Amino acid sequence: MEAFNLPPLLLPFFLFALLQTSTIAAKKSYIVYLGSHSHGLNPSALDQQLATQTHYNLLGSVLGSNEAAKEAIFYSYNRNINGFAAVLDQDVAEDVAKHPDVISVYENKGLKLHTTRSWNFLGVENDGGVPSNSLWNLSSFGESTIIGNLDSGVRPESKSFSDEGYGPIPKRWKGSCEGGSNFRCNRKLIGARYFNKGYISIVEPKPLNSTLETARDHDGHGTHTLSTAGGNFVEGVSIFGNGYGTAKGGSPKALVAAYRVCWPQTLDGACFIADVVAGFEAAISDGVDVLSVSLGGDATEFSNDLIAIMSFHAVKNGITVVCSAGNSGPTETMVSNVAPWMITVGASTIDRLFTTYVVLGNKTRLKGESLSNQILPAKKFYPLIRSLDAKFNNTSLNDAQTCEKGALDPKKVKGKIVVCVNVGDPMAKSYVVAQAGAVGIILVNYEDVGDELLPAAHLLPAAHISYTDRKSIDQYIQSTKSPIAYITRVKTELGIKPAPIMASFSSRGPNPIEPSILKPDITAPGVNILAAFSDEASPTGSPYDKRRILYTVLSGTSMSCPHISGIVGLLKTLYPKWSPAAIRSAIMTTAETKANDLNPILNQEKEKVNPLAYGAGHVQPNKAADPGLVYDLSTQDYLNFLCAHGYNKTLMKLFTNDTSFFCSKSFKVTDLNYPSISMNNLKSEVVEVKRRVKNVGSPGTYVAQVEAPRGVSVSVDPSTLKFTKTDEEKDFKVVLRRVPNNQTDGYVFGKLVWSDGKHRVSSPIFVTLRRQ
């Protein structure tokens, strides 16, 4: 996002914005940001009117009249966030940026939801596959916690949002139900709002249809994520009979609120930042305790990142903000939502598979995954053909290999099982194959994807198999003149080992904006997550698919994010006075870096992964409820971090209007009291990292245990901490020095653990070394 008054070295906001698909007006829309209001968190109607009038006055002073300003402004952020969104010429936007009261001006760009388009917990799970670390002992309460969700809205009729057995809505709730026509809230789903003006200002849909005037979810994403975070208990849930059990959210008795900020996908995006800002302001003012944000763009400088700035506003007001890490893995430095005041969540698997087998004519059985509800006659074999061998003569090899529309000759395909390379949308491929007359489809990976499999609800019998098994199919087809195959019925497999495995799509660190903050923070279930869905969308997302289901399986960091949001909700109920930083610390320092086979967590290629993939590890919610010690942080700590990050007085106004705040000259970015330690480019000098822990358990003595990164010497001073009471705090320092004459180069990892014999308070250590 372009911020006109920022130094040119700062990256534009959300560089991923793509070419626009619809007619764009000569003017663009912008967010004019003025910081915070002086009227506090609970403004009166008069306060809001006065704030809006100042916005009209400011823009009117540039445009020449307040009437012109009223016509241009489509959002006045007049409650918690101070600013407005307006349709302006670029030169006018540049003039507005020069106004003395304006801190920054941002172009209204589109963001993306963090769901993998392959359609493919604690979150909404079921009796057939609930991870063993679920908070069963805590899931019967939590009604005092309010979880807000910024997404594509909700289907209010879903049983996951039933209010049966709920008491009155808390008096502290200041929100409302503004979901549009035929939309009803209840004592579970206590609030709903929709924000579409930023989207409309860019996309300009004509006519403006009813689907844009509602908080109702039309694509299923918002219903899925909100039910994962806080959905109620629902018995008898499955997807086409698979994964059968009782659905539940991470905090199943929590109260929930939906803020629809995402709309039909365009090449510009789906969630426009002007709407996202409006959603943040509403959620903060309404009084949510947790804000779940399964969307984002490319990582960008905090001062240019309005999600980071809005999250800072939320955290200042005691709201824990949980964000998805993005789906751009496994390439390094692609993690998004990297500000230190938000919880950033990667995605990993659970111990359940939806399994099908491809049986070849030579009796070879190849294990795949699928969610197709279409079944071939028992043990009847069909001719097998590669899509390359079934193409029209004038079709390119690439289009044929990936089964693109119009690439396959029905005369060659009819009655056969077709093998297609899984590049792009797998649903589109199964539709192409079905239209050509095939009886089944086998989707095979290409080499770079390797062995990662994502099941999908295909329109015909289907199996997704690995690159390794693809080679077996190729060899078999080449070995016989009449290859045949069979695809078995899908079955649910439980107790899969190893689990979790890191999803290859989950975005990896290091943090591209501030390397001293390790991101992601944590990983949680985000692959093949079964949760509530919209009855207005098909399970494939295809317009040709007329099937409708109320629960479905999706994958992405969009799915892992609300797992953590649900856990935060339960911790907030247990410890209502804990800060967002203390809650994050409890989640991070109790995480696990081993799978259920007691070996280190792997990726899909069976390679050991590290904190750049999983942060502190895979979440362990029961342990998070009793962490022993926490690393706490205040707003002042974050402000000092920004000062040390290099922000001047102008940039600091983005985050605070407190004139009494002055930057600490001794504070270093590595001194932020974070639950992980990250050191970029450690040279020969000795580096001290300051930390502080608070006792949130019983009195006790903790002893430091260190696993030093290769080529690095690590010491802790003091190495023993004795606590005599709850909430007592102790300082310590971690001293890192490079081992002399050691030629280790690259990323190295270690661990610091404080233990009293009962608790293990663990922090990952990440160091970048360069050969001297």
Coordinates of C-alpha atoms in Angstrom, one line a residue, residues 104-568:
S104 CA -0.3 8.7 6.3
V105 CA -2.4 7.9 3.2
Y106 CA -2.8 4.3 1.9
E107 CA -4.2 3.1 -1.4
N108 CA -7.2 0.7 -0.9
K109 CA -5.7 -2.6 -2.0
G110 CA -7.1 -6.1 -2.0
L111 CA -6.0 -8.9 0.3
K112 CA -6.5 -12.6 0.0
L113 CA -8.0 -15.3 2.2
H114 CA -5.5 -17.9 3.3
T115 CA -7.2 -21.1 2.1
T116 CA -5.6 -23.4 -0.4
R117 CA -7.8 -23.5 -3.5
S118 CA -7.3 -27.3 -3.7
W119 CA -10.3 -27.5 -1.3
N120 CA -9.0 -29.4 0.6
F121 CA -8.2 -28.9 16.4
L122 CA -9.2 -28.6 18.7
G123 CA -11.0 -26.5 15.7
V124 CA -14.1 -28.1 14.5
E125 CA -13.2 -31.7 14.5
N126 CA -15.0 -34.9 15.3
D127 CA -14.9 -38.0 17.4
G128 CA -13.3 -39.8 14.6
G129 CA -10.2 -37.6 14.5
V130 CA -9.9 -35.2 17.4
P131 CA -6.2 -34.5 18.1
S132 CA -5.1 -36.0 21.4
N133 CA -4.2 -32.6 22.8
S134 CA -7.8 -31.3 22.7
L135 CA -9.0 -29.3 25.6
W136 CA -11.7 -31.7 26.6
N137 CA -11.4 -30.7 30.2
L138 CA -11.9 -27.0 29.4
S139 CA -14.4 -27.2 26.5
S140 CA -17.5 -27.2 28.7
F141 CA -17.0 -23.5 29.6
G142 CA -15.9 -20.3 28.0
E143 CA -19.2 -18.6 27.6
S144 CA -17.7 -15.3 29.0
T145 CA -15.3 -15.1 26.0
I146 CA -16.2 -13.3 22.8
I147 CA -14.4 -14.3 19.6
G148 CA -14.6 -12.0 16.6
N149 CA -13.8 -13.2 13.1
L150 CA -12.8 -11.0 10.1
D151 CA -13.7 -13.0 7.1
S152 CA -16.4 -13.6 4.4
G153 CA -19.1 -13.7 7.0
V154 CA -21.2 -16.6 8.4
R155 CA -24.2 -18.8 7.8
P156 CA -26.2 -18.0 11.0
E157 CA -28.5 -21.1 10.7
S158 CA -25.6 -23.5 11.1
K159 CA -26.0 -25.8 14.1
S160 CA -22.5 -24.9 15.1
F161 CA -23.9 -21.5 16.2
S162 CA -26.9 -22.9 18.1
D163 CA -27.6 -21.0 21.3
E164 CA -29.4 -23.8 23.1
G165 CA -28.5 -23.6 26.8
Y166 CA -26.9 -20.2 26.6
G167 CA -27.7 -17.4 29.0
P168 CA -28.3 -13.7 28.4
I169 CA -25.8 -11.8 26.2
P170 CA -23.2 -10.0 28.5
K171 CA -23.9 -6.4 29.2
R172 CA -20.4 -5.5 28.3
W173 CA -21.2 -6.4 24.7
K174 CA -21.6 -3.2 22.6
G175 CA -22.1 -4.8 19.2
S176 CA -25.2 -5.3 17.2
C177 CA -26.7 -7.6 14.6
E178 CA -26.5 -5.8 11.3
G179 CA -26.3 -8.8 9.0
G180 CA -28.8 -7.7 6.3
S181 CA -32.2 -9.1 5.4
N182 CA -33.2 -12.5 6.7
F183 CA -30.2 -12.6 9.0
R184 CA -30.7 -13.4 12.7
C185 CA -28.2 -13.5 15.5
N186 CA -28.8 -15.3 18.8
R187 CA -27.3 -15.8 22.2
K188 CA -24.3 -17.7 20.7
L189 CA -23.8 -15.7 17.5
I190 CA -24.2 -12.3 19.3
G191 CA -23.1 -9.9 16.5
A192 CA -22.7 -9.6 12.8
R193 CA -21.8 -6.7 10.6
Y194 CA -20.7 -6.3 7.0
F195 CA -18.3 -3.8 5.3
N196 CA -18.5 -3.7 1.5
K197 CA -17.8 -0.1 0.5
G198 CA -14.1 -0.5 -0.1
Y199 CA -14.8 -3.5 -2.3
I200 CA -17.5 -1.6 -4.2
S201 CA -15.3 1.4 -4.7
I202 CA -12.8 -0.7 -6.6
V203 CA -14.9 -3.4 -8.3
E204 CA -18.0 -1.3 -9.0
P205 CA -20.4 -4.2 -9.5
K206 CA -23.4 -3.4 -11.6
P207 CA -26.1 -3.9 -10.5
L208 CA -25.3 -4.1 -6.7
N209 CA -27.0 -7.4 -5.9
S210 CA -28.2 -8.7 -2.5
T211 CA -25.2 -10.9 -1.9
L212 CA -23.2 -7.8 -1.3
E213 CA -25.6 -6.4 1.3
T214 CA -25.3 -9.1 3.9
A215 CA -23.0 -10.7 6.5
R216 CA -24.2 -14.0 5.2
D217 CA -21.4 -16.3 3.9
H218 CA -21.8 -17.3 0.3
D219 CA -18.5 -19.2 -0.2
G220 CA -18.2 -21.1 3.1
H221 CA -14.9 -19.7 4.2
G222 CA -16.2 -17.5 7.0
T223 CA -18.5 -20.1 8.4
H224 CA -15.7 -22.7 8.4
T225 CA -13.2 -20.4 10.2
L226 CA -15.7 -19.1 12.8
S227 CA -17.0 -22.6 13.6
T228 CA -13.4 -23.8 14.0
A229 CA -12.7 -21.1 16.5
G230 CA -15.9 -21.2 18.5
G231 CA -18.5 -23.6 17.0
N232 CA -20.8 -25.4 19.4
F233 CA -21.1 -29.2 19.8
V234 CA -22.9 -30.8 16.8
E235 CA -23.4 -34.6 16.7
G236 CA -23.4 -36.7 13.5
V237 CA -21.1 -34.6 11.4
S238 CA -19.3 -36.0 8.3
I239 CA -18.4 -35.2 4.8
F240 CA -20.1 -37.8 2.6
G241 CA -19.9 -40.2 5.5
N242 CA -16.2 -39.6 6.1
G243 CA -14.8 -38.3 9.4
Y244 CA -18.0 -39.1 11.2
G245 CA -18.3 -37.7 14.7
T246 CA -19.2 -34.7 16.9
A247 CA -18.1 -31.3 15.6
K248 CA -16.8 -28.7 18.1
G249 CA -14.9 -25.5 18.0
G250 CA -11.7 -24.7 19.8
S251 CA -13.8 -22.8 22.4
P252 CA -17.2 -24.4 21.8
K253 CA -19.0 -22.4 24.5
A254 CA -17.6 -19.0 23.5
L255 CA -19.8 -16.3 22.1
V256 CA -18.9 -15.3 18.5
A257 CA -19.3 -12.3 16.2
A258 CA -18.9 -12.2 12.5
Y259 CA -17.4 -9.2 10.6
R260 CA -17.7 -9.7 6.9
V261 CA -14.9 -7.9 5.1
C262 CA -14.3 -10.4 2.2
W263 CA -16.4 -10.6 -1.0
P264 CA -16.4 -12.5 -4.3
Q265 CA -12.8 -13.0 -5.6
T266 CA -11.4 -10.7 -8.2
L267 CA -7.9 -10.4 -9.6
D268 CA -7.7 -7.4 -7.3
G269 CA -8.4 -9.5 -4.3
A270 CA -11.4 -10.4 -2.1
C271 CA -10.8 -8.4 1.1
F272 CA -10.1 -4.7 0.5
I273 CA -8.2 -2.9 3.2
A274 CA -10.7 -0.1 3.7
D275 CA -13.3 -2.7 4.6
V276 CA -10.8 -4.6 6.8
V277 CA -10.0 -1.4 8.7
A278 CA -13.8 -0.8 9.2
G279 CA -14.0 -4.4 10.5
F280 CA -11.2 -3.9 13.0
E281 CA -12.7 -0.7 14.3
A282 CA -16.1 -2.3 14.8
A283 CA -14.6 -5.4 16.6
I284 CA -12.5 -3.2 18.9
S285 CA -15.5 -1.0 19.8
D286 CA -17.9 -3.9 20.1
G287 CA -15.8 -5.5 22.8
V288 CA -14.4 -8.8 21.4
D289 CA -11.7 -10.5 23.5
V290 CA -10.1 -12.4 20.5
L291 CA -9.9 -11.4 16.9
S292 CA -9.3 -14.1 14.3
V293 CA -7.9 -12.9 11.0
S294 CA -7.4 -15.6 8.3
L295 CA -6.3 -13.2 5.6
G296 CA -3.4 -11.1 4.5
G297 CA -1.0 -10.0 1.8
D298 CA 2.8 -10.1 1.4
A299 CA 4.8 -9.1 4.4
T300 CA 5.5 -5.4 4.4
E301 CA 7.0 -2.8 6.6
F302 CA 4.9 -2.3 9.7
S303 CA 4.3 1.4 8.9
N304 CA 2.9 0.4 5.6
D305 CA 0.9 -2.6 6.9
L306 CA -2.6 -1.5 8.0
I307 CA -3.4 -5.0 9.4
A308 CA -0.3 -4.5 11.6
I309 CA -1.4 -1.0 12.6
M310 CA -5.0 -2.0 13.2
S311 CA -3.8 -5.1 15.3
F312 CA -1.8 -2.7 17.4
H313 CA -4.9 -0.7 18.1
A314 CA -6.6 -3.9 19.2
V315 CA -3.8 -5.1 21.4
K316 CA -3.6 -1.7 23.1
N317 CA -7.2 -2.4 24.1
G318 CA -6.4 -5.9 25.5
I319 CA -7.6 -7.9 22.4
T320 CA -5.5 -10.8 21.3
V321 CA -5.1 -10.8 17.5
V322 CA -4.5 -14.1 15.8
C323 CA -3.4 -14.2 12.1
S324 CA -2.6 -16.8 9.5
A325 CA 1.0 -17.0 8.3
G326 CA 0.0 -17.4 4.6
N327 CA 0.1 -20.2 2.1
S328 CA 3.3 -19.4 0.2
G329 CA 5.5 -22.1 1.5
P330 CA 7.8 -23.9 1.5
T331 CA 9.9 -21.0 0.1
E332 CA 11.8 -19.1 2.8
T333 CA 10.9 -15.6 4.0
M334 CA 7.4 -15.7 2.6
V335 CA 5.6 -15.6 6.0
S336 CA 3.1 -12.8 6.3
N337 CA 1.4 -11.0 9.3
V338 CA 4.8 -10.7 11.0
A339 CA 4.3 -7.8 13.6
P340 CA 5.4 -8.9 17.1
W341 CA 2.1 -7.9 18.7
M342 CA 0.1 -10.5 16.7
I343 CA 0.1 -14.3 16.9
T344 CA 1.2 -15.8 13.6
V345 CA 0.1 -19.3 12.8
G346 CA 1.5 -21.9 10.5
A347 CA -0.4 -25.1 9.3
S348 CA 0.3 -28.8 10.0
T349 CA -1.6 -32.0 9.7
I350 CA -3.7 -34.1 12.2
D351 CA -3.6 -37.9 12.6
R352 CA -6.4 -38.6 10.2
L353 CA -6.4 -39.4 6.4
F354 CA -9.2 -39.8 3.9
T355 CA -7.7 -42.7 2.1
T356 CA -8.3 -44.4 -1.3
Y357 CA -6.1 -46.8 -3.2
V358 CA -5.3 -47.0 -6.9
V359 CA -5.0 -50.7 -7.8
L360 CA -3.1 -51.4 -11.0
G361 CA -3.5 -54.4 -13.3
N362 CA -0.2 -55.8 -12.0
K363 CA -1.8 -55.9 -8.5
T364 CA 0.3 -52.9 -7.3
R365 CA -1.7 -50.8 -4.7
L366 CA -0.9 -47.1 -4.5
K367 CA -2.2 -45.1 -1.5
G368 CA -3.8 -41.9 -2.3
E369 CA -6.3 -39.4 -0.8
S370 CA -9.8 -38.3 -1.9
L371 CA -13.2 -37.1 -0.6
S372 CA -15.1 -38.1 -3.7
N373 CA -18.6 -39.5 -3.0
Q374 CA -18.6 -41.3 -6.4
I375 CA -17.9 -45.0 -6.3
L376 CA -16.8 -47.4 -9.0
P377 CA -18.4 -50.9 -9.0
A378 CA -16.6 -53.2 -6.6
K379 CA -13.3 -54.5 -8.0
K380 CA -14.2 -53.8 -11.6
F381 CA -11.1 -52.7 -13.5
Y382 CA -11.2 -50.0 -16.2
P383 CA -8.8 -49.0 -19.0
L384 CA -6.1 -46.6 -17.8
I385 CA -4.8 -43.8 -19.9
R386 CA -2.4 -40.9 -19.4
S387 CA -3.9 -37.5 -20.4
L388 CA -0.9 -37.0 -22.7
D389 CA -2.1 -40.0 -24.7
A390 CA -5.7 -38.8 -24.8
K391 CA -5.1 -35.3 -26.3
F392 CA -6.4 -33.8 -29.4
N393 CA -3.7 -33.6 -32.1
N394 CA -3.5 -29.8 -31.9
T395 CA -3.4 -29.6 -28.1
S396 CA -0.1 -28.6 -26.4
L397 CA 1.7 -31.2 -24.3
N398 CA 1.4 -29.0 -21.3
D399 CA -2.3 -28.5 -21.6
A400 CA -2.9 -32.2 -22.1
Q401 CA -0.7 -33.2 -19.2
T402 CA -2.6 -31.0 -16.8
C403 CA -6.1 -31.8 -18.3
E404 CA -7.0 -28.2 -19.3
K405 CA -10.4 -27.4 -20.8
G406 CA -10.7 -28.6 -24.4
A407 CA -7.4 -30.6 -24.2
L408 CA -8.8 -34.2 -24.1
D409 CA -10.4 -36.1 -27.0
P410 CA -13.6 -37.8 -25.7
K411 CA -13.1 -40.6 -28.1
K412 CA -9.9 -41.6 -26.4
V413 CA -11.1 -40.9 -22.8
K414 CA -14.6 -42.4 -22.7
G415 CA -15.0 -45.2 -20.2
K416 CA -11.4 -44.9 -18.9
I417 CA -9.6 -43.7 -15.8
V418 CA -7.4 -40.7 -16.8
V419 CA -4.1 -39.8 -15.2
C420 CA -3.6 -36.0 -14.9
V421 CA -0.8 -33.9 -13.4
N422 CA -2.1 -31.9 -10.5
V423 CA -1.2 -28.3 -11.4
G424 CA -3.8 -25.6 -10.8
D425 CA -7.4 -26.3 -9.7
P426 CA -8.0 -30.1 -9.3
M427 CA -11.7 -29.6 -9.4
A428 CA -11.5 -28.1 -12.9
K429 CA -9.5 -31.1 -14.0
S430 CA -12.1 -33.6 -12.7
Y431 CA -14.8 -31.7 -14.4
V432 CA -12.9 -31.7 -17.7
V433 CA -12.3 -35.4 -17.4
A434 CA -15.9 -36.2 -16.4
Q435 CA -17.2 -34.1 -19.4
A436 CA -15.0 -36.0 -21.7
G437 CA -16.7 -39.3 -20.6
A438 CA -14.1 -40.7 -18.2
V439 CA -15.1 -42.9 -15.3
G440 CA -12.4 -41.8 -12.9
I441 CA -9.4 -39.5 -12.5
I442 CA -6.0 -40.1 -10.9
L443 CA -4.2 -36.8 -10.0
V444 CA -0.5 -37.2 -9.8
N445 CA 2.1 -34.7 -8.3
Y446 CA 4.9 -33.2 -10.2
E447 CA 8.4 -33.5 -8.8
D448 CA 8.6 -30.1 -6.9
V449 CA 5.4 -31.0 -5.0
G450 CA 6.6 -34.4 -4.0
D451 CA 4.4 -36.4 -1.7
E452 CA 2.0 -33.8 -0.3
L453 CA -1.6 -34.9 -0.8
L454 CA -4.9 -33.0 -0.4
P455 CA -8.2 -34.8 -0.7
A456 CA -11.0 -33.1 -2.5
A457 CA -14.7 -33.7 -3.1
H458 CA -14.4 -34.6 -6.8
L459 CA -17.3 -35.0 -9.2
L460 CA -16.2 -38.6 -10.2
P461 CA -14.2 -41.4 -8.5
A462 CA -10.8 -39.9 -7.8
A463 CA -7.4 -40.4 -6.1
H464 CA -4.6 -37.9 -5.5
I465 CA -1.2 -39.7 -5.3
S466 CA 2.4 -38.7 -4.8
Y467 CA 5.2 -38.1 -7.2
T468 CA 6.9 -41.3 -6.1
D469 CA 3.8 -43.3 -6.9
R470 CA 3.3 -41.4 -10.2
K471 CA 6.5 -43.1 -11.4
S472 CA 5.0 -46.5 -10.6
I473 CA 2.0 -45.7 -12.7
D474 CA 4.1 -44.5 -15.6
Q475 CA 6.2 -47.6 -15.5
Y476 CA 3.2 -49.9 -15.4
I477 CA 1.5 -48.1 -18.4
Q478 CA 4.7 -48.4 -20.4
S479 CA 5.0 -52.1 -19.5
T480 CA 1.7 -53.3 -21.1
K481 CA -0.4 -52.7 -24.1
S482 CA -3.7 -52.7 -22.2
P483 CA -3.2 -51.0 -18.8
I484 CA -6.1 -51.2 -16.4
A485 CA -6.8 -49.8 -12.9
Y486 CA -9.4 -49.6 -10.1
I487 CA -10.0 -46.8 -7.5
T488 CA -11.2 -48.0 -4.1
R489 CA -13.9 -46.4 -2.0
V490 CA -12.7 -43.6 0.3
K491 CA -12.2 -44.6 4.0
T492 CA -11.3 -42.6 7.1
E493 CA -8.0 -43.7 8.7
L494 CA -7.2 -42.7 12.2
G495 CA -4.1 -42.7 14.4
I496 CA -1.8 -41.9 11.5
K497 CA 1.9 -41.7 12.3
P498 CA 3.8 -39.5 12.1
A499 CA 1.6 -36.5 12.9
P500 CA 1.7 -33.6 12.8
I501 CA 3.6 -33.1 9.5
M502 CA 4.2 -29.5 8.3
A503 CA 2.1 -28.5 5.3
S504 CA 4.3 -27.6 2.4
F505 CA 2.0 -24.6 1.6
S506 CA 2.5 -23.1 5.1
S507 CA 4.6 -20.0 4.7
R508 CA 8.1 -20.1 6.2
G509 CA 10.4 -17.6 7.9
P510 CA 12.8 -16.0 8.5
N511 CA 10.8 -12.8 9.2
P512 CA 11.5 -10.6 6.1
I513 CA 10.7 -7.3 7.9
E514 CA 12.5 -7.7 11.3
P515 CA 14.7 -10.8 11.6
S516 CA 15.0 -10.4 15.4
I517 CA 11.4 -11.6 15.7
L518 CA 10.9 -15.3 14.7
K519 CA 7.8 -15.9 12.7
P520 CA 5.6 -17.9 12.5
D521 CA 5.0 -18.2 16.2
I522 CA 3.3 -21.5 16.3
T523 CA 1.7 -24.2 14.1
A524 CA -1.7 -25.8 14.5
P525 CA -4.0 -28.1 12.5
G526 CA -4.6 -26.7 9.1
V527 CA -4.8 -29.6 6.7
N528 CA -8.1 -31.4 5.9
I529 CA -10.0 -29.7 8.7
L530 CA -13.7 -30.6 8.9
A531 CA -15.9 -27.7 9.9
A532 CA -19.2 -25.9 9.2
F533 CA -19.9 -24.7 5.7
S534 CA -22.4 -22.6 3.7
D535 CA -25.4 -24.2 2.0
E536 CA -25.0 -21.7 -0.8
A537 CA -21.6 -23.0 -2.0
S538 CA -20.6 -26.4 -3.5
P539 CA -18.0 -28.5 -1.9
T540 CA -15.7 -28.0 -4.9
G541 CA -16.4 -24.3 -5.4
S542 CA -17.2 -25.1 -9.0
P543 CA -20.3 -23.6 -10.6
Y544 CA -20.9 -27.0 -12.3
D545 CA -21.2 -28.7 -8.9
K546 CA -24.8 -28.7 -7.7
R547 CA -24.1 -30.6 -4.5
R548 CA -24.6 -28.8 -1.2
I549 CA -23.3 -29.9 2.2
L550 CA -23.3 -28.3 5.7
Y551 CA -19.8 -29.4 6.7
T552 CA -16.8 -29.8 4.6
V553 CA -13.0 -30.2 4.6
L554 CA -10.7 -27.3 3.8
S555 CA -6.9 -26.7 4.1
G556 CA -4.8 -23.6 4.7
T557 CA -3.4 -21.4 7.4
S558 CA -6.9 -19.9 7.3
M559 CA -7.9 -23.2 9.1
S560 CA -5.0 -23.3 11.5
C561 CA -5.5 -19.6 12.6
P562 CA -8.9 -20.2 14.2
H563 CA -7.6 -23.2 16.1
I564 CA -5.3 -20.9 18.0
S565 CA -8.1 -18.3 18.3
G566 CA -10.2 -20.9 20.0
I567 CA -7.4 -21.8 22.4
V568 CA -6.9 -18.1 23.2

